[in-house]
XYZ file of C-alpha atoms in Angstrom:
710
model
C -26.340 7.035 -15.871
C -24.560 4.453 -18.013
C -23.272 1.254 -16.553
C -19.701 0.168 -17.070
C -20.759 -2.319 -19.717
C -22.523 0.299 -21.792
C -19.626 2.727 -21.487
C -17.233 0.221 -23.059
C -19.432 -1.082 -25.849
C -17.091 -0.302 -28.704
C -13.402 -0.391 -29.316
C -13.331 3.273 -30.277
C -14.848 4.293 -26.975
C -12.467 1.949 -25.177
C -9.463 3.660 -26.737
C -10.738 7.031 -25.545
C -11.299 5.779 -22.020
C -7.979 3.976 -21.932
C -6.390 7.398 -22.297
C -7.284 7.758 -18.636
C -5.347 4.659 -17.569
C -2.474 6.584 -15.972
C -1.440 6.980 -12.375
C -1.367 10.150 -10.328
C 1.060 9.467 -7.529
C 3.466 11.234 -5.250
C 6.402 10.460 -7.520
C 7.164 12.870 -10.340
C 7.051 11.406 -13.842
C 10.501 11.159 -15.462
C 11.403 14.301 -17.384
C 10.957 14.197 -21.125
C 14.686 14.796 -21.546
C 15.380 11.323 -20.163
C 13.372 9.644 -22.944
C 14.525 8.779 -26.440
C 13.135 10.944 -29.234
C 9.493 10.110 -29.955
C 9.058 8.148 -33.156
C 5.321 8.559 -33.654
C 4.869 4.827 -33.116
C 2.466 3.173 -30.756
C 3.737 0.254 -28.690
C 1.934 -2.210 -30.962
C 3.715 -0.698 -33.999
C 7.071 -0.930 -32.243
C 6.732 -4.644 -31.541
C 5.201 -5.614 -34.887
C 7.574 -3.619 -37.096
C 10.839 -4.945 -35.637
C 11.769 -8.449 -36.692
C 13.695 -9.159 -33.468
C 10.403 -9.030 -31.511
C 8.238 -10.939 -33.997
C 7.795 -13.978 -31.736
C 6.811 -11.904 -28.689
C 4.378 -9.954 -30.876
C 2.882 -13.257 -32.004
C 2.468 -14.333 -28.366
C 0.526 -11.129 -27.723
C -1.635 -11.640 -30.823
C -2.436 -15.227 -29.751
C -3.441 -14.109 -26.279
C -7.204 -14.056 -25.766
C -7.022 -11.891 -22.667
C -8.802 -8.558 -23.001
C -9.417 -5.373 -21.010
C -13.071 -4.384 -21.189
C -13.435 -6.401 -24.406
C -10.302 -4.988 -26.062
C -7.544 -7.509 -26.805
C -4.003 -6.730 -25.723
C -2.503 -5.860 -29.117
C -5.340 -3.445 -29.857
C -5.060 -2.071 -26.327
C -1.409 -1.087 -26.745
C -2.256 0.573 -30.050
C -4.361 3.124 -28.124
C -3.197 6.244 -26.366
C -2.412 5.772 -22.706
C 0.650 4.857 -20.664
C 2.260 1.434 -20.810
C 5.551 -0.185 -19.910
C 6.685 -3.198 -21.910
C 9.573 -5.498 -21.030
C 10.038 -7.021 -24.472
C 11.945 -10.314 -24.890
C 13.620 -10.667 -28.276
C 13.380 -13.753 -30.481
C 16.520 -15.263 -28.990
C 14.970 -15.052 -25.535
C 11.679 -16.546 -26.746
C 13.538 -19.363 -28.521
C 15.303 -20.209 -25.261
C 11.934 -20.307 -23.521
C 10.537 -22.591 -26.243
C 13.433 -25.064 -25.922
C 13.273 -25.134 -22.115
C 9.535 -25.820 -22.166
C 9.414 -28.351 -25.013
C 7.654 -26.171 -27.614
C 8.735 -26.234 -31.245
C 7.247 -22.823 -32.021
C 5.089 -20.043 -30.572
C 2.072 -21.756 -32.144
C 2.571 -24.676 -29.743
C 2.221 -22.481 -26.640
C -1.285 -22.914 -25.181
C -3.417 -19.785 -25.407
C -3.764 -19.469 -21.625
C 0.032 -19.474 -21.276
C 0.288 -16.860 -24.030
C -2.131 -14.805 -21.938
C 0.096 -15.089 -18.873
C 3.302 -14.296 -20.789
C 1.787 -11.243 -22.485
C 0.291 -9.822 -19.310
C 3.446 -10.477 -17.293
C 5.548 -8.300 -19.610
C 3.122 -5.351 -19.771
C 2.209 -2.681 -17.212
C -0.953 -0.696 -17.914
C -1.208 2.787 -16.408
C 2.390 3.923 -15.985
C 5.389 4.405 -18.262
C 8.391 3.467 -16.123
C 11.762 4.897 -17.026
C 14.823 3.127 -15.570
C 15.342 6.204 -13.385
C 12.067 5.272 -11.666
C 13.503 1.899 -10.692
C 16.448 3.141 -8.651
C 16.379 1.801 -5.095
C 13.081 -0.040 -5.616
C 12.607 -3.732 -4.907
C 9.577 -3.903 -7.210
C 7.600 -1.754 -9.608
C 5.132 0.493 -7.826
C 2.281 -0.564 -10.150
C 1.115 -4.067 -10.940
C 1.516 -5.605 -14.368
C -1.488 -6.682 -16.442
C -1.353 -10.005 -14.647
C -2.097 -8.180 -11.394
C 1.399 -8.805 -10.009
C 4.279 -6.591 -8.947
C 7.414 -7.227 -10.977
C 10.402 -7.692 -8.684
C 13.598 -5.763 -9.347
C 17.129 -6.885 -8.605
C 20.040 -4.569 -9.266
C 22.639 -6.082 -11.548
C 25.491 -5.128 -13.792
C 26.338 -5.431 -17.460
C 29.708 -5.176 -19.120
C 30.699 -5.066 -22.760
C 33.381 -7.442 -23.966
C 34.454 -7.978 -27.577
C 31.446 -6.028 -28.714
C 28.993 -8.327 -26.898
C 26.858 -7.331 -23.927
C 27.195 -9.739 -21.005
C 24.832 -9.625 -18.034
C 25.526 -10.688 -14.474
C 24.154 -10.208 -10.955
C 27.378 -11.210 -9.207
C 29.543 -8.154 -8.593
C 32.590 -10.403 -8.249
C 32.268 -11.272 -11.928
C 32.815 -7.670 -13.024
C 36.125 -7.267 -11.224
C 38.682 -6.140 -13.764
C 36.089 -5.157 -16.355
C 36.053 -1.612 -17.655
C 32.876 -0.987 -19.655
C 30.444 -1.604 -16.747
C 26.825 -0.472 -16.617
C 24.056 -0.851 -14.020
C 20.931 -2.716 -15.063
C 17.947 -4.529 -13.534
C 16.875 -8.130 -13.426
C 13.102 -8.620 -13.592
C 11.551 -11.364 -11.451
C 15.018 -12.896 -11.144
C 14.896 -13.924 -14.814
C 15.287 -11.451 -17.698
C 17.722 -8.514 -17.577
C 16.925 -5.126 -19.057
C 19.371 -4.488 -21.890
C 20.992 -1.310 -20.631
C 21.988 -0.079 -24.117
C 18.410 -0.411 -25.453
C 16.403 0.612 -22.371
C 13.973 3.548 -22.211
C 12.968 3.330 -25.853
C 9.944 5.610 -25.983
C 6.835 5.292 -28.089
C 3.803 7.554 -28.165
C 1.992 5.571 -25.460
C 4.786 4.362 -23.227
C 8.266 2.933 -22.850
C 9.791 -0.322 -24.104
C 12.610 -2.054 -22.227
C 14.117 -4.969 -24.201
C 15.004 -7.932 -21.952
C 17.189 -10.940 -22.585
C 14.817 -13.625 -21.270
C 11.109 -14.344 -20.960
C 10.127 -13.099 -17.508
C 8.993 -15.794 -15.108
C 5.585 -15.485 -13.478
C 4.579 -17.884 -10.738
C 1.013 -19.095 -10.344
C 1.778 -20.469 -6.896
C 0.445 -19.123 -3.631
C 2.745 -17.200 -1.326
C 2.878 -20.230 0.989
C 3.983 -22.493 -1.870
C 6.825 -20.093 -2.656
C 7.862 -19.795 0.982
C 7.955 -23.583 1.328
C 10.383 -23.789 -1.606
C 12.930 -21.667 0.271
C 15.138 -24.098 2.190
C 16.359 -21.322 4.483
C 12.807 -20.914 5.829
C 11.947 -24.575 6.472
C 11.522 -24.258 10.251
C 9.201 -21.260 9.932
C 7.298 -23.031 7.136
C 6.869 -26.147 9.285
C 5.473 -24.016 12.113
C 3.032 -22.306 9.737
C 1.848 -25.701 8.594
C 1.532 -27.094 12.127
C -0.718 -24.240 13.305
C -2.966 -24.490 10.230
C -2.088 -21.141 8.670
C -0.464 -22.639 5.570
C -3.610 -24.506 4.573
C -5.810 -21.510 5.357
C -3.769 -19.087 3.211
C -3.355 -21.542 0.331
C -7.150 -21.724 0.017
C -7.671 -17.955 0.044
C -7.059 -16.583 -3.448
C -10.065 -14.475 -4.420
C -13.709 -13.975 -3.579
C -15.496 -15.968 -6.260
C -18.778 -14.230 -5.425
C -17.498 -10.735 -6.202
C -19.037 -9.430 -9.428
C -18.301 -5.765 -10.210
C -20.830 -5.787 -13.051
C -23.643 -5.854 -10.488
C -22.854 -2.227 -9.645
C -22.635 1.074 -11.458
C -19.952 3.709 -11.256
C -21.085 6.723 -9.253
C -20.437 10.439 -9.406
C -17.771 11.562 -6.979
C -17.861 14.508 -4.618
C -17.749 17.870 -6.466
C -15.192 19.330 -4.053
C -13.394 22.208 -5.742
C -12.304 20.928 -9.157
C -12.797 17.220 -8.428
C -15.504 16.575 -11.002
C -14.802 12.894 -10.870
C -16.374 9.480 -10.994
C -15.935 6.689 -8.477
C -15.489 3.187 -9.818
C -16.220 -0.265 -8.484
C -13.071 -2.314 -7.779
C -12.543 -4.851 -10.543
C -11.260 -7.558 -8.183
C -11.678 -8.763 -4.647
C -8.547 -10.783 -4.088
C -7.280 -11.989 -0.730
C -3.751 -11.155 0.287
C -1.173 -11.723 3.008
C 2.273 -10.444 3.910
C 4.456 -12.965 5.719
C 7.505 -11.902 7.736
C 9.470 -15.143 7.844
C 12.493 -15.611 10.072
C 15.262 -17.762 8.487
C 16.554 -20.950 10.106
C 19.959 -19.547 11.037
C 18.454 -16.519 12.790
C 15.948 -18.669 14.673
C 18.752 -20.866 15.976
C 21.273 -18.132 16.794
C 18.818 -15.688 18.375
C 16.225 -17.935 20.004
C 17.637 -21.475 20.083
C 14.875 -22.629 17.739
C 15.826 -25.591 15.554
C 12.587 -27.537 15.169
C 8.867 -27.403 15.862
C 9.182 -28.342 19.522
C 11.727 -25.635 20.339
C 9.603 -23.168 18.341
C 6.581 -24.046 20.489
C 8.618 -23.777 23.687
C 9.825 -20.294 22.733
C 6.259 -19.213 21.974
C 5.209 -20.429 25.435
C 7.865 -18.182 26.988
C 6.087 -15.207 25.413
C 2.422 -16.138 25.710
C 2.237 -18.930 28.274
C 0.064 -21.953 27.534
C 0.089 -25.701 28.000
C 3.273 -27.764 27.973
C 2.666 -29.933 24.911
C 4.610 -32.502 22.967
C 4.080 -31.154 19.458
C 5.242 -34.425 17.895
C 2.256 -36.242 19.415
C -0.566 -36.372 16.821
C -3.065 -36.160 19.667
C -1.996 -32.524 20.230
C -2.376 -31.425 16.617
C -5.734 -29.702 17.134
C -4.553 -27.967 20.309
C -1.601 -26.457 18.434
C -3.951 -25.144 15.723
C -6.285 -23.463 18.221
C -6.085 -19.674 17.783
C -5.168 -19.372 21.484
C -2.175 -21.706 21.092
C 1.089 -19.823 21.806
C 2.682 -21.016 18.572
C -0.412 -20.128 16.549
C -0.339 -16.653 18.096
C 3.384 -16.116 17.483
C 3.293 -17.222 13.840
C 0.037 -15.366 13.205
C 1.493 -12.139 14.600
C 4.165 -12.205 11.897
C 1.560 -12.321 9.097
C -0.425 -9.287 7.918
C -3.985 -9.619 6.635
C -3.057 -7.701 3.492
C -0.628 -8.046 0.607
C 1.945 -5.282 0.810
C 5.006 -4.812 -1.353
C 8.036 -3.478 0.508
C 7.773 0.110 -0.713
C 3.995 0.176 -0.175
C 3.910 -0.945 3.462
C 4.442 2.681 4.462
C 3.685 5.852 2.517
C 5.845 8.958 2.149
C 3.132 10.950 0.388
C 2.600 14.313 2.194
C 4.947 13.229 5.020
C 8.055 15.271 5.840
C 10.394 12.325 6.188
C 13.195 14.403 7.714
C 10.983 14.983 10.747
C 9.231 11.628 11.273
C 9.671 8.036 10.188
C 6.685 6.964 8.046
C 4.783 4.447 10.165
C 1.708 2.265 9.733
C -0.213 -0.091 12.021
C -1.602 -3.374 10.697
C -3.981 -6.064 11.844
C -2.290 -9.461 11.995
C -3.378 -13.080 11.759
C -3.147 -13.242 15.558
C -6.674 -12.318 16.622
C -7.163 -8.782 18.000
C -3.552 -7.685 17.606
C -1.786 -4.881 15.777
C 1.813 -4.627 14.572
C 3.845 -1.499 13.883
C 5.694 -1.159 10.551
C 8.151 1.740 10.391
C 10.476 3.036 7.669
C 13.713 4.655 8.852
C 14.150 8.083 7.249
C 15.061 10.462 10.111
C 18.842 10.621 10.354
C 19.038 10.958 14.131
C 17.052 7.741 14.560
C 19.295 5.641 12.295
C 22.121 3.770 14.010
C 23.320 1.920 10.922
C 23.401 3.819 7.632
C 22.741 0.647 5.643
C 19.258 0.570 7.178
C 18.225 3.951 5.775
C 14.756 3.624 4.181
C 14.468 0.038 5.432
C 11.473 -1.334 7.335
C 11.343 -2.422 10.962
C 8.633 -4.201 12.909
C 7.738 -2.936 16.391
C 10.547 -0.415 16.707
C 10.354 1.793 19.794
C 9.382 5.474 19.678
C 12.681 7.287 20.116
C 11.017 10.696 20.102
C 9.654 9.849 23.550
C 12.868 8.408 24.919
C 11.667 4.798 24.638
C 13.791 2.472 22.568
C 13.311 -1.017 21.295
C 15.408 -1.875 18.268
C 12.640 -3.820 16.599
C 12.891 -6.434 13.869
C 14.608 -5.517 10.613
C 12.801 -6.594 7.426
C 15.109 -7.421 4.522
C 14.347 -5.774 1.199
C 15.195 -8.833 -0.869
C 15.110 -12.575 -0.420
C 18.514 -14.207 -0.860
C 18.982 -16.615 -3.733
C 16.929 -17.081 -6.874
C 13.637 -17.274 -5.034
C 10.482 -15.451 -6.130
C 8.670 -14.135 -3.064
C 5.417 -12.789 -4.556
C 2.657 -15.318 -5.164
C -0.958 -15.269 -6.253
C -2.226 -14.211 -2.843
C 0.629 -12.513 -1.101
C 4.290 -11.838 -0.602
C 6.881 -12.890 1.954
C 9.980 -11.173 3.291
C 12.770 -12.480 5.456
C 13.500 -10.826 8.796
C 16.266 -10.619 11.364
C 14.051 -11.835 14.181
C 10.545 -12.651 15.393
C 8.031 -9.986 16.320
C 5.671 -10.826 19.187
C 2.723 -9.361 21.083
C 4.008 -10.087 24.572
C 3.739 -7.824 27.593
C 7.016 -6.041 26.835
C 5.767 -5.180 23.357
C 2.469 -3.870 24.693
C 4.192 -1.631 27.231
C 6.956 -0.259 25.005
C 5.728 -0.191 21.419
C 2.191 1.063 22.025
C 3.266 3.819 24.405
C 2.993 6.305 21.566
C 0.524 8.233 19.444
C -0.752 5.773 16.839
C -1.672 7.592 13.633
C -3.588 5.332 11.256
C -4.534 6.226 7.707
C -7.857 4.592 6.838
C -6.327 3.131 3.686
C -4.349 0.702 5.846
C -7.234 -0.101 8.192
C -9.151 -1.868 5.417
C -6.884 -4.705 4.179
C -8.729 -5.209 0.882
C -7.502 -1.854 -0.430
C -3.776 -2.532 -0.633
C -4.313 -6.168 -1.592
C -6.331 -5.048 -4.621
C -3.990 -2.180 -5.547
C -6.585 0.531 -4.984
C -3.941 3.247 -4.825
C -1.999 2.291 -7.921
C -4.706 3.272 -10.381
C -5.119 0.254 -12.647
C -8.709 1.384 -13.127
C -8.932 5.125 -13.606
C -11.385 7.741 -14.736
C -11.033 11.180 -16.249
C -12.106 14.523 -14.894
C -11.616 18.009 -16.254
C -9.622 20.505 -14.227
C -11.910 23.502 -13.831
C -8.908 25.816 -13.440
C -7.400 24.537 -16.695
C -10.334 23.356 -18.850
C -8.058 22.322 -21.711
C -6.219 19.841 -19.502
C -7.593 16.424 -18.703
C -6.077 14.642 -15.732
C -6.631 11.190 -14.329
C -7.719 10.016 -10.918
C -8.454 6.494 -9.626
C -11.445 6.896 -7.325
C -13.681 4.131 -5.962
C -16.809 3.412 -4.000
C -17.357 0.300 -1.916
C -20.736 -1.432 -1.663
C -21.567 -3.574 1.343
C -19.743 -6.860 1.171
C -16.557 -5.609 -0.423
C -14.820 -4.423 2.752
C -14.930 -6.969 5.563
C -16.304 -5.726 8.879
C -17.720 -2.566 7.265
C -21.435 -1.828 7.147
C -22.930 1.153 5.297
C -26.635 1.914 5.253
C -28.558 1.722 1.986
C -28.751 5.503 1.626
C -25.047 6.043 2.219
C -22.080 5.745 -0.147
C -18.525 5.121 1.043
C -16.137 6.824 -1.394
C -12.367 6.759 -1.815
C -10.843 9.923 -3.283
C -7.523 9.132 -4.915
C -4.003 10.048 -3.880
C -2.848 13.555 -4.855
C -0.201 15.449 -2.970
C -2.034 18.738 -3.466
C -5.060 17.649 -1.418
C -5.682 18.648 2.200
C -5.516 14.940 2.971
C -3.086 12.851 4.980
C -1.095 10.727 2.502
C -2.937 12.489 -0.302
C -6.167 10.471 -0.253
C -9.323 10.436 1.809
C -12.619 8.650 2.405
C -15.951 10.412 2.158
C -19.426 9.457 3.300
C -22.199 10.853 1.156
C -25.899 10.328 0.616
C -28.373 11.455 -2.002
C -31.046 11.461 0.713
C -28.981 13.299 3.371
C -28.589 10.121 5.420
C -25.349 8.161 5.745
C -24.396 5.670 8.424
C -21.210 3.572 8.573
C -19.805 1.147 11.155
C -16.404 -0.541 11.051
C -13.897 -2.185 13.377
C -11.530 -0.077 15.431
C -7.907 -1.307 15.250
C -7.032 -3.329 18.353
C -4.634 -1.946 20.966
C -3.527 -3.113 24.439
C -5.994 -2.521 27.275
C -5.883 1.000 28.685
C -7.290 4.518 28.558
C -7.082 6.276 25.211
C -8.148 9.313 23.257
C -9.639 8.457 19.879
C -9.141 11.278 17.388
C -10.230 11.864 13.820
C -8.045 13.786 11.382
C -9.899 15.642 8.631
C -10.174 18.939 6.782
C -13.066 21.225 7.777
C -14.618 22.737 4.645
C -17.834 24.391 3.527
C -19.235 21.252 1.894
C -18.924 19.090 5.015
C -21.843 18.008 7.166
C -22.537 17.146 10.807
C -22.330 13.614 12.150
C -22.579 11.733 15.431
C -19.759 9.429 16.514
C -20.424 6.146 18.317
C -18.104 3.685 20.061
C -19.465 0.153 20.393
C -22.915 1.459 19.477
C -22.976 4.162 22.177
C -22.985 7.866 21.190
C -19.916 9.822 22.295
C -20.162 13.549 23.003
C -22.038 16.047 20.872
C -22.374 15.786 17.075
C -19.253 16.752 15.130
C -19.698 19.791 12.874
C -17.128 19.308 10.086
C -17.842 22.615 8.355
C -15.453 25.571 8.402
C -18.185 27.985 9.500
C -17.041 30.010 12.540
C -14.264 27.466 12.922
C -11.813 29.736 14.740
C -14.329 30.800 17.382
C -15.542 27.211 17.841
C -12.123 25.620 18.181
C -9.612 28.313 19.119
C -7.627 27.513 15.959
C -4.514 29.530 15.057
C -1.502 28.927 12.822
C 0.888 26.911 14.932
C 4.135 28.128 13.367
C 2.859 31.221 11.555
C 1.342 33.028 14.551
C 3.151 35.874 16.288
C 2.684 34.306 19.724
C 5.594 34.103 22.106
C 6.451 30.777 23.732
C 4.142 31.173 26.730
C 1.264 32.501 24.629
C 1.732 29.660 22.173
C 1.551 26.996 24.865
C -1.501 28.663 26.448
C -3.293 28.835 23.083
C -2.489 25.199 22.331
C -3.753 24.138 25.756
C -6.980 26.055 25.153
C -7.501 24.247 21.838
C -6.821 20.886 23.483
C -9.269 21.634 26.274
C -11.902 22.269 23.619
C -11.102 18.874 22.114
C -9.125 20.073 19.079
C -5.538 19.638 17.866
C -3.712 21.227 14.964
C -2.910 19.074 12.016
C 0.526 17.456 12.366
C 3.623 19.579 11.790
C 5.165 16.680 9.880
C 2.389 16.505 7.258
C 1.966 18.859 4.301
C 0.306 19.361 0.961
C 1.759 21.097 -2.068
C 0.258 24.427 -3.058
C -2.130 24.156 -5.995
C -0.471 27.275 -7.404
C 2.398 25.108 -8.622
C 2.420 22.498 -11.337
C -0.267 19.853 -11.263
C 1.956 17.370 -9.445
C 3.166 20.062 -7.047
C 6.793 19.542 -7.944
C 7.678 23.234 -8.040
C 5.211 24.439 -5.405
C 5.820 25.306 -1.757
C 4.667 23.036 1.043
C 1.684 23.970 3.223
C 2.013 22.185 6.547
C -1.149 20.864 8.174
C -0.450 22.738 11.429
C -0.996 26.033 9.579
C -3.692 25.282 6.999
C -6.727 27.463 7.628
C -9.296 29.552 5.792
C -11.088 27.649 3.051
C -10.050 24.422 4.750
C -8.715 23.640 8.225
C -6.554 20.512 8.538
C -7.133 19.485 12.137
C -7.666 16.612 14.567
C -10.658 16.353 16.860
C -11.017 14.239 19.990
C -13.976 11.957 19.386
C -13.879 10.458 22.854
C -11.698 9.484 25.803
C -12.392 5.928 26.835
C -11.126 2.625 28.192
C -10.388 0.000 25.537
C -10.236 -3.732 26.218
C -7.724 -5.711 24.150
C -9.945 -8.792 24.318
C -12.926 -7.029 22.709
C -13.406 -6.064 19.070
C -14.466 -2.443 19.404
C -16.448 -0.750 16.638
C -16.825 2.865 15.579
C -19.756 4.418 13.794
C -20.416 7.718 12.006
C -24.062 8.663 11.425
C -25.305 11.779 9.669
C -27.090 14.426 11.689
C -27.089 17.044 8.942
C -26.170 16.194 5.344
C -28.340 18.569 3.343
C -27.304 19.047 -0.276
C -25.108 15.942 -0.133
C -22.928 17.492 2.569
C -20.274 14.881 3.328
C -18.286 13.458 6.191
C -14.545 13.289 5.561
C -12.777 10.361 7.226
C -9.060 10.819 6.643
C -7.115 9.194 9.487
C -7.493 8.074 13.079
C -5.254 8.601 16.080
C -5.411 6.281 19.074
C -3.436 7.955 21.844
C -2.729 6.380 25.255
C -3.087 8.419 28.423
C 0.651 8.111 28.984
C 1.026 10.399 25.951
C -1.946 12.773 25.863
C -2.241 13.094 29.661
C 1.190 14.601 30.363
C 1.113 18.300 31.237
C 4.039 20.349 32.512
C 6.373 17.523 33.482
C 7.717 14.515 31.658
C 7.740 14.075 27.896
C 4.631 15.864 26.637
C 3.081 14.967 23.290
C 4.810 16.688 20.386
C 3.126 18.498 17.479
C 4.428 16.157 14.787
């Protein structure tokens, strides 16, 4: 098998492979009718043949940055999918004057690199229709950053196009058009947008797009409206810690080879090594005015006093230097409160929850994250279900620790604002911050109300490195042939993770931990899944279980039983739980009592009796709120019917199995382990999602609010 270096030994080969640099996601590509007529040009031709972009083209040519040994100008001359926000010469000249350069030749090469990569997205051709309602692009640019979007307006006056973000300035104007501001700097020229070339889309912009090389903490500290929160972060030591965490300097992807994927159905794919191991954080920062109005917090001392009201702790004078170390201790109430409002992963607003395969009219997409407060978890929920939305302006917005209304419990939670007010950039080298309408905490009230629900956790969000390093967005992709349509080549970003890449994850030498990419036609929650495989029929993985408040819980695994699965033993804290789990579909109905939840002919009483029988055997249907598109439709499933997980059966059964019922201690880091018992012929274990369900939910029978099927 060739290594990555040998695969990309020539430019010609690179161009062929770059054809695979496109993203398969849950969003349909814009229809061809929305593009301009194809000109036969590549993006490089477009920029170099038009005099108004000559200076930007020269910046790209001067850049020494390359992708697998291919420089940027040659890269965008290859087939693939790219988006370019192209500043014209007037915009570049403005940049030159503001930065003291007399010409493009005076710009240092490393800055040319940054400018070029900031304006280019590799792997997706974004039409302006893709940008509607988004606060950032869904794929990173070639600088590894998400370009922020701000809705603006343009109006035409005396034949000139004038851009503005202030709606008050367009009062009385007639020729008004919506547009977008990129990173709070350049505007997309609405009359020139969506100019298509053979390998992507060009959006002319009226300014060079700014790109900060500061950390997320540096950016937060620049925002005067967040000074009290920033001071508290600094006092507890989190600012210094995050500023020093940019990337793992020891990570070298060239030490590893790409591996064959799992030949499941038509997935004749390869799994790649992640190119980067960056560190990332998401900070939910409460503004000064909200802190004062809602909590009476105006300075560090009042912030500490409020934290004590939640967590207890010593009565300290935080202005006394002698108490500085005590405040930084991880058990300090202020350290806990601030840490709880920081995620251990970098998540852009639209990525913090996923709508892929989720019927958003039935459930609000929800994820659970580890925080910088040791052994704690926070709930992030997107409001999509109409009956759960009190204020229409919050539709599709995020909330922290919102109560589960489906069970009659209600806590409003903390609203997370989509955008930061003012001309502040909120995405830095190692994270992003958002402003909130309050402080989330992990006090007793939170534990009792917020965690009194079924917690469904996709494994993608359990490992923080994945979202931080954009594993889902497909910057590195491979190609695999569709066996049903051999003339079609489709793309799929799949990965494998050697020991040391994912923190708190240990895989034995014979095992391989694989990530199969996101496709909404898969029998996989949120369209992707993790597989354990072994060439020697022996895999063994251990990782941390997400922390929850102390209590009795069921731990469940969601997966799809298929013929190529194996048998594995589950362990909690190193102790085996129950009998080995047979993940094959052989005799599945007789083993589990499975039946189609909404497609069976059972009456109400029969249905409840059959469900109870399944539950007694330790099995649950797949959720009624989760689906996959039929593979009989188009490749992206856009014209195919939905197959809901509660009914999928036959070749594959989308189900949940109870791994164990146990007491969990919130002060202990629990671990879970899956070890092969039978993995002949590379039979795999599928690890799709976990459910941690408190007894107050799973234990109700007959009376009270029983657990729903969603």
